[in-house]
Amino acid sequence: PGWCFAVGSAPDAAVRVAGAAPRHAELRRDEAGFSVVDLGGGTLVGEERVAGAVPLADGDVLRVGPATLVVCDPCGRRRPPA
């Protein structure tokens, strides 16, 4: 089992971002690592728009509304080279 939490401008969002959609995105953590799901707000990982659940790696940059978030994975999971 893992966890997930909402990112957005809603008062009950775990990560509040003024100017984002109320339920902009969802961050998840499970045995495979971190992932992000766009909930209709237009979330980006790097310059790519999120579609479905997108795995995240240490150092990935998320854009959620006007905010920029950087993934810091304590296990140091890196994205494999392309």
PDB file of C-alpha atoms in Angstrom, residues 12-59:
ATOM      1  CA  ASP A  12      -8.424  20.598   1.633  1.00  0.00           C
ATOM      2  CA  ALA A  13      -5.664  19.919  -0.928  1.00  0.00           C
ATOM      3  CA  ALA A  14      -2.542  18.481   0.722  1.00  0.00           C
ATOM      4  CA  VAL A  15      -0.373  20.744  -1.451  1.00  0.00           C
ATOM      5  CA  ARG A  16      -2.139  24.066  -1.991  1.00  0.00           C
ATOM      6  CA  VAL A  17      -1.283  26.019  -5.121  1.00  0.00           C
ATOM      7  CA  ALA A  18      -3.015  29.369  -5.590  1.00  0.00           C
ATOM      8  CA  GLY A  19      -4.017  29.839  -9.221  1.00  0.00           C
ATOM      9  CA  ALA A  20      -4.241  26.092  -9.932  1.00  0.00           C
ATOM     10  CA  ALA A  21      -7.475  24.174 -10.476  1.00  0.00           C
ATOM     11  CA  PRO A  22      -9.109  23.093  -7.197  1.00  0.00           C
ATOM     12  CA  ARG A  23      -8.164  19.451  -7.859  1.00  0.00           C
ATOM     13  CA  HIS A  24      -5.351  19.977 -10.333  1.00  0.00           C
ATOM     14  CA  ALA A  25      -3.345  16.772  -9.899  1.00  0.00           C
ATOM     15  CA  GLU A  26      -2.748  13.829  -7.608  1.00  0.00           C
ATOM     16  CA  LEU A  27       0.654  12.683  -6.383  1.00  0.00           C
ATOM     17  CA  ARG A  28       1.003   8.991  -5.584  1.00  0.00           C
ATOM     18  CA  ARG A  29       3.610   6.802  -3.909  1.00  0.00           C
ATOM     19  CA  ASP A  30       3.615   3.013  -3.954  1.00  0.00           C
ATOM     20  CA  GLU A  31       6.168   0.183  -4.008  1.00  0.00           C
ATOM     21  CA  ALA A  32       7.149   1.179  -7.585  1.00  0.00           C
ATOM     22  CA  GLY A  33       7.898   4.788  -6.623  1.00  0.00           C
ATOM     23  CA  PHE A  34       6.271   8.155  -7.233  1.00  0.00           C
ATOM     24  CA  SER A  35       3.761   9.070  -9.946  1.00  0.00           C
ATOM     25  CA  VAL A  36       1.510  11.980 -10.878  1.00  0.00           C
ATOM     26  CA  VAL A  37      -1.996  11.945 -12.361  1.00  0.00           C
ATOM     27  CA  ASP A  38      -3.487  15.054 -13.964  1.00  0.00           C
ATOM     28  CA  LEU A  39      -7.067  15.651 -12.814  1.00  0.00           C
ATOM     29  CA  GLY A  40      -7.892  18.073 -15.625  1.00  0.00           C
ATOM     30  CA  GLY A  41      -5.684  20.992 -14.650  1.00  0.00           C
ATOM     31  CA  GLY A  42      -3.016  20.576 -17.338  1.00  0.00           C
ATOM     32  CA  THR A  43      -0.069  19.206 -15.330  1.00  0.00           C
ATOM     33  CA  LEU A  44       3.347  18.995 -17.017  1.00  0.00           C
ATOM     34  CA  VAL A  45       6.372  16.809 -16.273  1.00  0.00           C
ATOM     35  CA  GLY A  46       9.249  18.631 -17.878  1.00  0.00           C
ATOM     36  CA  GLU A  47       7.650  19.940 -21.068  1.00  0.00           C
ATOM     37  CA  GLU A  48       5.329  16.946 -21.542  1.00  0.00           C
ATOM     38  CA  ARG A  49       1.644  17.115 -20.650  1.00  0.00           C
ATOM     39  CA  VAL A  50       0.593  14.369 -18.229  1.00  0.00           C
ATOM     40  CA  ALA A  51      -1.784  11.721 -19.608  1.00  0.00           C
ATOM     41  CA  GLY A  52      -2.759   8.941 -17.201  1.00  0.00           C
ATOM     42  CA  ALA A  53      -0.392   8.048 -14.381  1.00  0.00           C
ATOM     43  CA  VAL A  54       3.161   9.180 -15.176  1.00  0.00           C
ATOM     44  CA  PRO A  55       6.068   7.721 -13.181  1.00  0.00           C
ATOM     45  CA  LEU A  56       8.312  10.300 -11.535  1.00  0.00           C
ATOM     46  CA  ALA A  57      12.026  10.168 -10.834  1.00  0.00           C
ATOM     47  CA  ASP A  58      14.397  12.156  -8.657  1.00  0.00           C
ATOM     48  CA  GLY A  59      14.934  15.598 -10.192  1.00  0.00           C
TER      49      GLY A  59
END
